[in-house]
Short mmCIF file of C-alpha atoms in Angstrom, two decimals:
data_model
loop_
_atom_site.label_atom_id
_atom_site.label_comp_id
_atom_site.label_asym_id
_atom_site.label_seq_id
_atom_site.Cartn_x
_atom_site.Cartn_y
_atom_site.Cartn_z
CA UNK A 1 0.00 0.00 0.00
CA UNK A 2 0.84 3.60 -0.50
CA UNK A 3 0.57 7.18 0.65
CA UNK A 4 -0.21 10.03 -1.44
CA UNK A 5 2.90 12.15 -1.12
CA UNK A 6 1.67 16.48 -1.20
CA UNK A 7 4.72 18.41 -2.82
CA UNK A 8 5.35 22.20 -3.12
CA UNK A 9 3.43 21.59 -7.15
CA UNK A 10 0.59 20.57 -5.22
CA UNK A 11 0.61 23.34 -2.80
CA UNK A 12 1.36 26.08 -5.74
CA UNK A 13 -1.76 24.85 -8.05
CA UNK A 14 -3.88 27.47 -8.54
CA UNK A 15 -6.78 25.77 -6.34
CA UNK A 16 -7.12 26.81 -2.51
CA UNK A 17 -7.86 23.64 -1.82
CA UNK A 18 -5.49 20.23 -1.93
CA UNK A 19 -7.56 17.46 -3.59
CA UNK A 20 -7.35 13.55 -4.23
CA UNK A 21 -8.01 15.17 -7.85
CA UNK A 22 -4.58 16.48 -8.28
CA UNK A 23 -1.44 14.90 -9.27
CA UNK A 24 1.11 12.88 -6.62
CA UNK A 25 3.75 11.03 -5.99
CA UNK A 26 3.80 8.50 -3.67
CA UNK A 27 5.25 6.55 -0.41
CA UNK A 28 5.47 2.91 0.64
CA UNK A 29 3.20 3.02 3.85
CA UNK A 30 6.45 1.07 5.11
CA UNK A 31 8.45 4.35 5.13
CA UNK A 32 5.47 6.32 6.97
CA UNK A 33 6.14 4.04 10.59
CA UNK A 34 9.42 6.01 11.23
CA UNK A 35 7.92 9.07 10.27
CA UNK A 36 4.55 9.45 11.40
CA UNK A 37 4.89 12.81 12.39
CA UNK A 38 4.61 14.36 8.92
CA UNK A 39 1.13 12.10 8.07
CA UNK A 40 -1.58 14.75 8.22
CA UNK A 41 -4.24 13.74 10.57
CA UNK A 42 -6.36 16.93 10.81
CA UNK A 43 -6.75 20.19 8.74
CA UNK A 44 -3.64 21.91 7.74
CA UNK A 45 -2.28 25.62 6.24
CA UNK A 46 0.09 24.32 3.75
CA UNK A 47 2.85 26.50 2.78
CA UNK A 48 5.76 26.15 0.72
CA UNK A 49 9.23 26.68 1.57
CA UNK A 50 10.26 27.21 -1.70
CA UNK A 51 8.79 29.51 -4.85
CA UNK A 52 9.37 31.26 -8.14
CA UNK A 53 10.12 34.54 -8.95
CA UNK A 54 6.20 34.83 -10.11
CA UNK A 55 4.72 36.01 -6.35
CA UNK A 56 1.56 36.45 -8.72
CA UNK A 57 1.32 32.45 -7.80
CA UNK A 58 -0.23 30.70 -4.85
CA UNK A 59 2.63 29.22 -2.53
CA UNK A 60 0.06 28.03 0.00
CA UNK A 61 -3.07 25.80 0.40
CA UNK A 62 -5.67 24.03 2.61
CA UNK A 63 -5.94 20.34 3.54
CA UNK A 64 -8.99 19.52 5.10
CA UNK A 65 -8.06 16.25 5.83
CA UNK A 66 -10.86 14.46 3.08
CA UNK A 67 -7.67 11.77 2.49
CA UNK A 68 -4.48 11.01 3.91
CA UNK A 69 -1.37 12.37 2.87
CA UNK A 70 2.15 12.57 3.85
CA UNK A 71 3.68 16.08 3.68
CA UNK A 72 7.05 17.31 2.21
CA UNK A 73 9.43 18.51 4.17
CA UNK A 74 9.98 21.82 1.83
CA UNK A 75 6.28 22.63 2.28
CA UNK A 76 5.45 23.91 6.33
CA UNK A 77 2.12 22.85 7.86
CA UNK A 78 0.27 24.70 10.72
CA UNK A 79 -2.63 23.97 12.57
CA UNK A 80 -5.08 25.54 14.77
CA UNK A 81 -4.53 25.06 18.40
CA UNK A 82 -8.01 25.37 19.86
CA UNK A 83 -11.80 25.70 18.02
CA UNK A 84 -11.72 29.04 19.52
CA UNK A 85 -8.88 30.28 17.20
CA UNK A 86 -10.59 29.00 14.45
CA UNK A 87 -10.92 32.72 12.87
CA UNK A 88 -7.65 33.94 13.72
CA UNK A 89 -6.72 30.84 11.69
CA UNK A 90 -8.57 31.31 8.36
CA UNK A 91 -7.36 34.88 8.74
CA UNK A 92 -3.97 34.14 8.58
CA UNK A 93 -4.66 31.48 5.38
CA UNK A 94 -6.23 34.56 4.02
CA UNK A 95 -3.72 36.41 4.53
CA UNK A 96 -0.94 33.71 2.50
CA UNK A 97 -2.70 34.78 -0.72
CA UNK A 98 -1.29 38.24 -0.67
CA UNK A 99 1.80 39.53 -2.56
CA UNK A 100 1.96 41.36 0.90
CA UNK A 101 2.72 37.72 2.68
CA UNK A 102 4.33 36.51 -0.14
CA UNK A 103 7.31 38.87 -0.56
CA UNK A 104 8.44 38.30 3.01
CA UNK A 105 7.89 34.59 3.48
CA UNK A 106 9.88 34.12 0.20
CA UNK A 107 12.50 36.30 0.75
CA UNK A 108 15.84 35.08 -0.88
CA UNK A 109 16.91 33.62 -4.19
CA UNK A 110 16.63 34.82 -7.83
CA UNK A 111 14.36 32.76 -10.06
CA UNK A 112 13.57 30.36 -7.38
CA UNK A 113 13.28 32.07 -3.61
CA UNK A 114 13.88 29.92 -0.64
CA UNK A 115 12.61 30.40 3.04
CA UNK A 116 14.93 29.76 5.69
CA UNK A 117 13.79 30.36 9.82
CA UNK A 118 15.19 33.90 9.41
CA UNK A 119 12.58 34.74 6.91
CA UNK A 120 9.55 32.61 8.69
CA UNK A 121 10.76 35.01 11.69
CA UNK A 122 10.61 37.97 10.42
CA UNK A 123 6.90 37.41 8.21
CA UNK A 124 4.52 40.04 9.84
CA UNK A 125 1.41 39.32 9.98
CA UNK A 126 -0.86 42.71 11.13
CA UNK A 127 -2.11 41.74 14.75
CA UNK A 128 -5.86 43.56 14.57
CA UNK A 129 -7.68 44.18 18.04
CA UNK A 130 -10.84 44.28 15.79
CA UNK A 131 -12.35 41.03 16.21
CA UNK A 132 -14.88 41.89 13.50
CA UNK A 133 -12.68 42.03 10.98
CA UNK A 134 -10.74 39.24 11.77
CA UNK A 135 -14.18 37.44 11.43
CA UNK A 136 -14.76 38.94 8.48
CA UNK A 137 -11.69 37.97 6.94
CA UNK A 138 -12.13 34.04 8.00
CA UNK A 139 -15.78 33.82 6.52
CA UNK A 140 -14.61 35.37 3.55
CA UNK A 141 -11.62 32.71 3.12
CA UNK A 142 -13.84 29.74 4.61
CA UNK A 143 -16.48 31.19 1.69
CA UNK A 144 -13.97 30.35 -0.83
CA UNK A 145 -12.96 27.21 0.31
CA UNK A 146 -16.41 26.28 0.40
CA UNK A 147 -17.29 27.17 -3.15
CA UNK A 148 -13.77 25.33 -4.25
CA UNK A 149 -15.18 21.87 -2.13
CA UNK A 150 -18.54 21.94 -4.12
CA UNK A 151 -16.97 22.78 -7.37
CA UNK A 152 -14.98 19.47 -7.10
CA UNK A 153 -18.08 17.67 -5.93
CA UNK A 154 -20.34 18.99 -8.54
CA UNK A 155 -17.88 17.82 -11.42
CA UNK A 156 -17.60 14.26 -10.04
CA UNK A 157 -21.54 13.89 -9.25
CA UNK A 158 -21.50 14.82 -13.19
CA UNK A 159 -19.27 12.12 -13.88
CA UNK A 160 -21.52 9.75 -11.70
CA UNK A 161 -24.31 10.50 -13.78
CA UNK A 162 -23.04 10.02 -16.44
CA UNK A 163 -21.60 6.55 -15.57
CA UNK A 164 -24.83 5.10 -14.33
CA UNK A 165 -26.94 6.45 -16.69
CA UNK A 166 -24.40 4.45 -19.31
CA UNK A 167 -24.32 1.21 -16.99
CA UNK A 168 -27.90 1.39 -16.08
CA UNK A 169 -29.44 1.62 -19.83
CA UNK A 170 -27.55 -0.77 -22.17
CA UNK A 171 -29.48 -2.87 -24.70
CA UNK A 172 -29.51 -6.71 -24.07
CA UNK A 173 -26.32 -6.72 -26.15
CA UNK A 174 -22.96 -8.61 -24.97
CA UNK A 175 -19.78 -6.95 -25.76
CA UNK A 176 -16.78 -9.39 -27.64
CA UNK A 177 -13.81 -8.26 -28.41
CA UNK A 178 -13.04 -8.47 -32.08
CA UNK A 179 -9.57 -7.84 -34.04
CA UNK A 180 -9.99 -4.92 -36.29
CA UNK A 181 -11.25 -6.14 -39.94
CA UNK A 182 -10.00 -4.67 -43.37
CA UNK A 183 -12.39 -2.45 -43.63
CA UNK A 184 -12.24 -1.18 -40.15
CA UNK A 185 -8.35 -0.47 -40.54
CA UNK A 186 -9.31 1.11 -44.10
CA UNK A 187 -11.88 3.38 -42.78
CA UNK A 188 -9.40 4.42 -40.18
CA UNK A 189 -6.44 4.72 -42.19
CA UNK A 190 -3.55 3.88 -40.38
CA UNK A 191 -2.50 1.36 -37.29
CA UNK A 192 -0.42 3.21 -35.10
CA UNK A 193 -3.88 4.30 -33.14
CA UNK A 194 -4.90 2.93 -29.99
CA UNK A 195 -8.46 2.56 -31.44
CA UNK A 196 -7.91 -0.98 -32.16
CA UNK A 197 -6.98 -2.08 -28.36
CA UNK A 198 -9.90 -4.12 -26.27
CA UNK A 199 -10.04 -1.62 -23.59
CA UNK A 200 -11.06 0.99 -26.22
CA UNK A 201 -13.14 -1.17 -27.89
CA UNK A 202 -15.11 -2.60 -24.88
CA UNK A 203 -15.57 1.34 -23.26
CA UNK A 204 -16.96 2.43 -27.08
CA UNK A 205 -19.11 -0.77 -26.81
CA UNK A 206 -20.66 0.90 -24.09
CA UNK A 207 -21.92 3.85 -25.19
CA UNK A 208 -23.15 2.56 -28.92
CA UNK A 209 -24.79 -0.14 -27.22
CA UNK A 210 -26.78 2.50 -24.84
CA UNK A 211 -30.35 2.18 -24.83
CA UNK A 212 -31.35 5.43 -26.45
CA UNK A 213 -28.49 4.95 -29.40
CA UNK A 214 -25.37 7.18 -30.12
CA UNK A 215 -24.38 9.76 -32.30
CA UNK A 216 -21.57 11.79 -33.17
CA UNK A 217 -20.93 15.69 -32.44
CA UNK A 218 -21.87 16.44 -35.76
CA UNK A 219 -25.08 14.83 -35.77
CA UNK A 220 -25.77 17.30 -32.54
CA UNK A 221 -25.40 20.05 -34.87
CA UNK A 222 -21.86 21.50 -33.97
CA UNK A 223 -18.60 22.25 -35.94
CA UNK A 224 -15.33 22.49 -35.25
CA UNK A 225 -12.78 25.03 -36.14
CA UNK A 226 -9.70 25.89 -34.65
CA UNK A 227 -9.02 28.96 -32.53
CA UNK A 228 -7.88 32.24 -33.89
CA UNK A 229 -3.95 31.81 -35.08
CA UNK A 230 -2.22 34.77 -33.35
CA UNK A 231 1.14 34.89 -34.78
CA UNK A 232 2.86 37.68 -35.99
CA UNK A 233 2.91 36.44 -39.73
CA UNK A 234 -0.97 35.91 -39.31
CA UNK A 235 -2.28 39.17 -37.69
CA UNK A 236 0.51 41.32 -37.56
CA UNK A 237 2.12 42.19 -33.98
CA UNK A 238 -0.13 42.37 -30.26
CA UNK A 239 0.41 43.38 -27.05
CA UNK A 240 -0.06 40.97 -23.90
CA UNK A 241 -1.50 42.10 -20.89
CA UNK A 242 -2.47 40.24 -17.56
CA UNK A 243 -4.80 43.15 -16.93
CA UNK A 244 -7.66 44.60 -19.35
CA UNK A 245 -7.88 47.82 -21.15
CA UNK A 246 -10.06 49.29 -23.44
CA UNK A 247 -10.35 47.66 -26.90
CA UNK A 248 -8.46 44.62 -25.90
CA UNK A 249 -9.36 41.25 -26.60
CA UNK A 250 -9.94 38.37 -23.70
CA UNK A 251 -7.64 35.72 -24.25
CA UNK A 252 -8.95 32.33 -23.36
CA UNK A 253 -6.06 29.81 -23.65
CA UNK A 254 -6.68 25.47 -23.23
CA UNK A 255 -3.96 25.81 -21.06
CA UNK A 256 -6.01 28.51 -18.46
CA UNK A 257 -8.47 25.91 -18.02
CA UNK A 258 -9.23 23.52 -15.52
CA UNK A 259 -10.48 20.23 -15.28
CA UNK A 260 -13.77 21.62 -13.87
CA UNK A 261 -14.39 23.82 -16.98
CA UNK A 262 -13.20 27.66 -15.27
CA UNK A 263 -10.71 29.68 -16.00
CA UNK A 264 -7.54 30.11 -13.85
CA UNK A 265 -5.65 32.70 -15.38
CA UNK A 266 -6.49 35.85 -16.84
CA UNK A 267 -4.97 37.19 -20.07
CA UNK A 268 -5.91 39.99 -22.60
CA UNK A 269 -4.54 40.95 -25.93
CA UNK A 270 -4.15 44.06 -27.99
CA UNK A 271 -4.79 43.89 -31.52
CA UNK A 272 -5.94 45.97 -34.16
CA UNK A 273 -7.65 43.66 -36.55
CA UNK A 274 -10.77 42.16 -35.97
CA UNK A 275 -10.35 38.77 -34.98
CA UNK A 276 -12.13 35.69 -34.54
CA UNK A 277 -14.48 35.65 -31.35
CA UNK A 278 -16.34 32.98 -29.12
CA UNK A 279 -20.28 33.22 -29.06
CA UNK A 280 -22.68 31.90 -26.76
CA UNK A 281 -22.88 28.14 -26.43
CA UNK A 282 -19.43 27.82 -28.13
CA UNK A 283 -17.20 25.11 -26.47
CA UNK A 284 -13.62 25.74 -26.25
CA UNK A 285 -11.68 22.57 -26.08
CA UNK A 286 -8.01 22.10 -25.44
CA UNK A 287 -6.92 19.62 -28.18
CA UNK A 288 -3.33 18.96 -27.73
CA UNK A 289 -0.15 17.51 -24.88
CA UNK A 290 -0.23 16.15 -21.80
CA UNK A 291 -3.43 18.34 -20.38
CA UNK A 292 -5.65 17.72 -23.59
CA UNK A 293 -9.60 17.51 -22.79
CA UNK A 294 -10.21 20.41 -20.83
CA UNK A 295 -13.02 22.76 -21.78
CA UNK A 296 -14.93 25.54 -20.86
CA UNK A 297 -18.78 26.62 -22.48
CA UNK A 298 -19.55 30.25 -23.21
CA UNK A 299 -22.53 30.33 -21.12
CA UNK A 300 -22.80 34.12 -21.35
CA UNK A 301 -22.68 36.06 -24.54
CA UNK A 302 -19.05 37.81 -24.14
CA UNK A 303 -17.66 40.89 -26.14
CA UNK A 304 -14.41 40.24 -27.87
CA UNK A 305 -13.00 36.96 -26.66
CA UNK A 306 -10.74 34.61 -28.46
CA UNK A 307 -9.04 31.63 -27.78
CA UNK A 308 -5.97 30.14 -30.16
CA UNK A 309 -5.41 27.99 -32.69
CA UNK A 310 -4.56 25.21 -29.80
CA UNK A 311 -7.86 25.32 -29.37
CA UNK A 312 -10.64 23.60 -30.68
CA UNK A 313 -13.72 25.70 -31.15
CA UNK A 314 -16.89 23.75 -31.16
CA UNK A 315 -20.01 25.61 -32.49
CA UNK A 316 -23.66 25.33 -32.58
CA UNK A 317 -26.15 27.62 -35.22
CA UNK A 318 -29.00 27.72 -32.10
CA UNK A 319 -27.31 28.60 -29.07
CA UNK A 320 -28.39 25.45 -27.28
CA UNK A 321 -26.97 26.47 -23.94
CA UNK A 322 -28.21 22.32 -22.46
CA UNK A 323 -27.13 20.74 -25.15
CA UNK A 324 -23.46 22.51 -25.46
CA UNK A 325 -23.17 21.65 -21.74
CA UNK A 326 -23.96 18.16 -21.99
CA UNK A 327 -21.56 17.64 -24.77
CA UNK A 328 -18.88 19.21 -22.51
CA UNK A 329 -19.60 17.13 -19.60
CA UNK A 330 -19.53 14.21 -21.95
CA UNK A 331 -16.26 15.49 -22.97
CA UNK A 332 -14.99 15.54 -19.01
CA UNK A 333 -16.14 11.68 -19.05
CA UNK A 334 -14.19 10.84 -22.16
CA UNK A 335 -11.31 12.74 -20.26
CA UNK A 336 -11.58 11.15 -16.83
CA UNK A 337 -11.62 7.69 -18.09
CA UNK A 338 -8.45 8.61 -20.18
CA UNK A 339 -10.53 7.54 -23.46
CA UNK A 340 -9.36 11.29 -24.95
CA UNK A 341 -6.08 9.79 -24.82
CA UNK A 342 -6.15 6.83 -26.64
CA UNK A 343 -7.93 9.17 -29.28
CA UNK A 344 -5.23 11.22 -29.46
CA UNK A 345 -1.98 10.73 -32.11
CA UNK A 346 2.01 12.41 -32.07
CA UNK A 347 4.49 12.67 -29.67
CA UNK A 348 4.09 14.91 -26.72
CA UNK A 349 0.75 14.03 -25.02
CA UNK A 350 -0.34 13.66 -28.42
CA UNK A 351 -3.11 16.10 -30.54
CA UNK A 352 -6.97 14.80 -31.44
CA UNK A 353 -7.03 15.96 -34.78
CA UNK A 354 -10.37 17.51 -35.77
CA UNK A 355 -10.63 14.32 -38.57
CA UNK A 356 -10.92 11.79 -35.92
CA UNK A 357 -13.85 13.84 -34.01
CA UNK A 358 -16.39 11.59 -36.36
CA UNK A 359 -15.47 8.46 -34.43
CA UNK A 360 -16.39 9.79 -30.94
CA UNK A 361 -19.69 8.57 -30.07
CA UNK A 362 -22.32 10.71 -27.98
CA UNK A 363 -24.91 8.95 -26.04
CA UNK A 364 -28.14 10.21 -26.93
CA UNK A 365 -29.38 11.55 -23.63
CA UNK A 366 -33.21 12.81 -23.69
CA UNK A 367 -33.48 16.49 -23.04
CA UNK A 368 -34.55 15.41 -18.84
CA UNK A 369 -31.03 14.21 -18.15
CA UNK A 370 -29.09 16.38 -20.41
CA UNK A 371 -30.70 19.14 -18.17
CA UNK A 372 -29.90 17.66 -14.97
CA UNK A 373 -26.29 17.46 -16.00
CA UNK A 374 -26.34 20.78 -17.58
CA UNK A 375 -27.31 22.37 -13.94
CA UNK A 376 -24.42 20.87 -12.00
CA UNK A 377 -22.19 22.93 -14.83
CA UNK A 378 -24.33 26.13 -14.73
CA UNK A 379 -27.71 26.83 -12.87
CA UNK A 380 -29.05 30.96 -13.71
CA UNK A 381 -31.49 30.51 -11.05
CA UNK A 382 -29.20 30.78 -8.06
CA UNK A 383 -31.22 34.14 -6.48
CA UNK A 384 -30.14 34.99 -2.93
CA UNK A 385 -30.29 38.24 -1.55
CA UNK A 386 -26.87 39.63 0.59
CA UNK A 387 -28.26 43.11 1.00
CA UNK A 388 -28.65 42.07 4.90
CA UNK A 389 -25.96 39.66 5.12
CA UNK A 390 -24.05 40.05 8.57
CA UNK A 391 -21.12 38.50 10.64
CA UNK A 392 -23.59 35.82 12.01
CA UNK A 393 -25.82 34.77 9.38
CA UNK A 394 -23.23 34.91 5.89
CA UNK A 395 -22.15 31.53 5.56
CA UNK A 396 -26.17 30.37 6.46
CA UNK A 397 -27.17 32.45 3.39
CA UNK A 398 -23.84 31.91 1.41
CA UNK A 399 -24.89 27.71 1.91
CA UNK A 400 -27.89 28.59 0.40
CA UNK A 401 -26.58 29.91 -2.61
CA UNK A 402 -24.38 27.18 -2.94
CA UNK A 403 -26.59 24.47 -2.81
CA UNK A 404 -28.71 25.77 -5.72
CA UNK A 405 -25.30 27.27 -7.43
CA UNK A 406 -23.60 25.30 -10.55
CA UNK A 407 -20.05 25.14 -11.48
CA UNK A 408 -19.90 28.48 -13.16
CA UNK A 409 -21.81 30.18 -10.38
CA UNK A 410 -19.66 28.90 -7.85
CA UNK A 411 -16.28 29.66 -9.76
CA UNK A 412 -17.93 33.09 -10.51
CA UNK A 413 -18.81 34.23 -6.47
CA UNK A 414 -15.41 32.44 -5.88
CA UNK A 415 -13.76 34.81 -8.11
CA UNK A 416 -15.40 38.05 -6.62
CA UNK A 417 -14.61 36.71 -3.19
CA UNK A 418 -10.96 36.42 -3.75
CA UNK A 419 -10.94 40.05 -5.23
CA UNK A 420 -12.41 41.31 -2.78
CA UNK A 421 -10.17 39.88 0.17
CA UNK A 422 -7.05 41.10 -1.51
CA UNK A 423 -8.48 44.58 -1.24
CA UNK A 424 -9.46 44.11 2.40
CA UNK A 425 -6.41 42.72 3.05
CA UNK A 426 -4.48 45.63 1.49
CA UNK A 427 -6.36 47.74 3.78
CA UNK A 428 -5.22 46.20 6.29
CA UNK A 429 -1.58 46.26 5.32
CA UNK A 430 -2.12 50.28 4.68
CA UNK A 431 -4.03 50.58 8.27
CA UNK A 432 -7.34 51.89 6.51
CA UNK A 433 -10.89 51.62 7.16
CA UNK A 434 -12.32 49.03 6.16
CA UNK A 435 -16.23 48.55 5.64
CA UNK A 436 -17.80 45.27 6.22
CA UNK A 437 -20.03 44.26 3.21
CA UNK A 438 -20.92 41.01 1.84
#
């Protein structure tokens, strides 16, 4: 048996949370019984020792003790000593996401920064006598690390559904595996593919054999295109920007996207022809290395936003916001049971060329469950009034909203939170008032 093993990459992702979802190493649980004072056993702060010269990026995170994990030694853990410190302690995690933290915890070194004990020393962290704004710093970090939880939760119940709805409705059919046949290997056109192997064969069983039939993304009335090409020989020269301004162009990459279908990473770009934009119940899907499969639907009609030609743009004439997010959870399934992969051809993770898209089959899922999946991803309906939100009843109405909330609602408050607890924590820094509002 083994142990999952939590590095400084997996405190440095861009989630607040550490999850079984991320990639480890791991340890022989024969090495842990000399060592079992670095198995976490309750909820941690993680913190890493050790960072890049980008303080833009997270060097901490929070374990809430879901699995068990063996820590690091480059990557400090602290804990909260008593329930009754339980704000000053979600304070001070909110307080690791700031540049302010940041540039004194990792205070030597050039493109990689090291902290020794002199710097963990000498980190200041303010010491408030205002026990309402401590409070109000904790509920807006535990906020956050709520919404991250249910993110995660809402993309696996949508690969659950998925699964038994698959397992649950196949046709009286028997699956037996069969060697490819001349005209299977001509229709293909080549045999270094993994579409000939039994365990690719017996998963595509599954789905053509489902009750209701199959068909491919073509049939649902999308096409695919690839994202605008943005080099210099194509549309001239552009100017990058992490922030916005006026005229510029969103820049959706595949590689800003995670596996839950948000966006990590912002990036704009200045241009001065007209290029080619996303629409409403467009799919952007990332089609090539080691990360392929991730995508993201345009739920909301956006003004000037682009993604690149590493991109796979998947489009739709009607603007069928259900059936765009059905074939993108259907998309995360393929993904999570590594059947993008075997689709996928070349060195380097590999590329699913738009030519093999015709051999992906789509279960045909009637409209009742293609809306019950659709709603984990992105639910419009999620009303709940903060106008008289206070210290003692946020998280109760915050819960609410969550429980009705989607994916892209959740990432969305998430997002607004996390803005607005770098500016109180700013204030903080700069000893100025600070107003409470939710």
């Amino acid at each position: 048996k083994k142990t999952k093993l939590i590095q400084i990459s997996n405190v440095n992702d861009t989630e607040w949370l550490v999850t079984e979802g991320q990639k480890f190493e791991f340890l022989p649980n024969t090495f842990l019984e000399n060592k079992k004072r670095y198995l976490l056993n309750e909820d941690y702060i993680l913190i890493s020792l050790t960072g890049g010269s980008d303080l833009e990026k997270d060097i901490s995170s929070y374990f809430d003790n879901s699995f068990q994990a063996f820590l690091n030694q480059r990557v400090s853990a602290f804990k909260s000593k008593t329930n009754k410190d339980r704000d000053l302690y979600f304070y001070f995690y909110g307080f690791t996401k700031s540049l302010f933290f940041k540039e004194q915890w990792l205070g030597r070194g050039g493109i990689q920064k090291n902290t020794g004990a002199k710097e963990r020393n000498n980190t200041y962290i303010p010491e408030l006598t205002n026990s309402k704004i401590i409070k109000y710093v904790s509920l807006l970090t535990q906020s956050i690390i709520n919404k991250e939880k249910l993110i995660r939760n809402r993309h696996d119940n949508i690969l659950k559904l998925i699964d038994n709805e698959l397992i649950n409705s196949q046709k009286s059919n028997s699956y037996r595996f069969e060697y490819p046949t001349f005209n299977e290997l001509n229709d293909i056109g080549r045999m270094d593919t993994n579409l000939y192997r039994e365990e690719f064969k017996k998963f595509d069983f599954s789905i053509k054999n489902y009750s209701n039939g199959f068909q491919s993304i073509f049939d649902l009335g999308f096409s695919l295109s690839r994202g605008q090409n943005l080099q210099v020989s194509n549309i001239g020269k552009s100017v990058y920007s992490n922030s916005y301004y006026e005229g510029f162009y969103t820049l959706m990459l595949p590689k800003h996207l995670s596996k839950y279908g948000t966006v990590h990473t912002k990036a704009f770009i200045g241009n001065g022809k007209e290029l080619k934009t996303l629409k409403q119940g467009d799919l952007i899907f990332g089609a090539e290395g080691f990360e392929k499969g991730r995508s993201i639907v345009i739920v909301e009609e956006k003004d000037r936003t682009i993604t690149n030609i590493h991109g796979i743009t998947i489009q739709q004439e009607e603007k069928n916001l259900t059936k765009a997010i059905f074939v993108k959870c259907f998309l995360d399934y393929l993904r999570d049971k590594e059947i993008i992969d075997l689709f996928a051809v070349g060195g380097n993770g590999g590329s699913l060329a738009q030519k093999y898209w015709h051999y992906i089959p789509f279960p045909k899922f009637d409209e009742s469950k293609q809306k019950e999946l659709a709603n984990l991803y992105y639910n419009p309906k999620t009303e709940i009034n903060f106008d008289n939100a206070t210290l003692e009843n946020y998280l109760d109405l915050d819960n609410a909203f969550n429980e009705k909330a989607g994916i892209y609602e959740l990432d969305k408050s998430a997002k607004e939170l996390k803005a607005r607890l770098n500016e109180v924590i700013d204030q903080i820094a700069n000893d100025e008032e600070i107003i409470i509002t939710f």
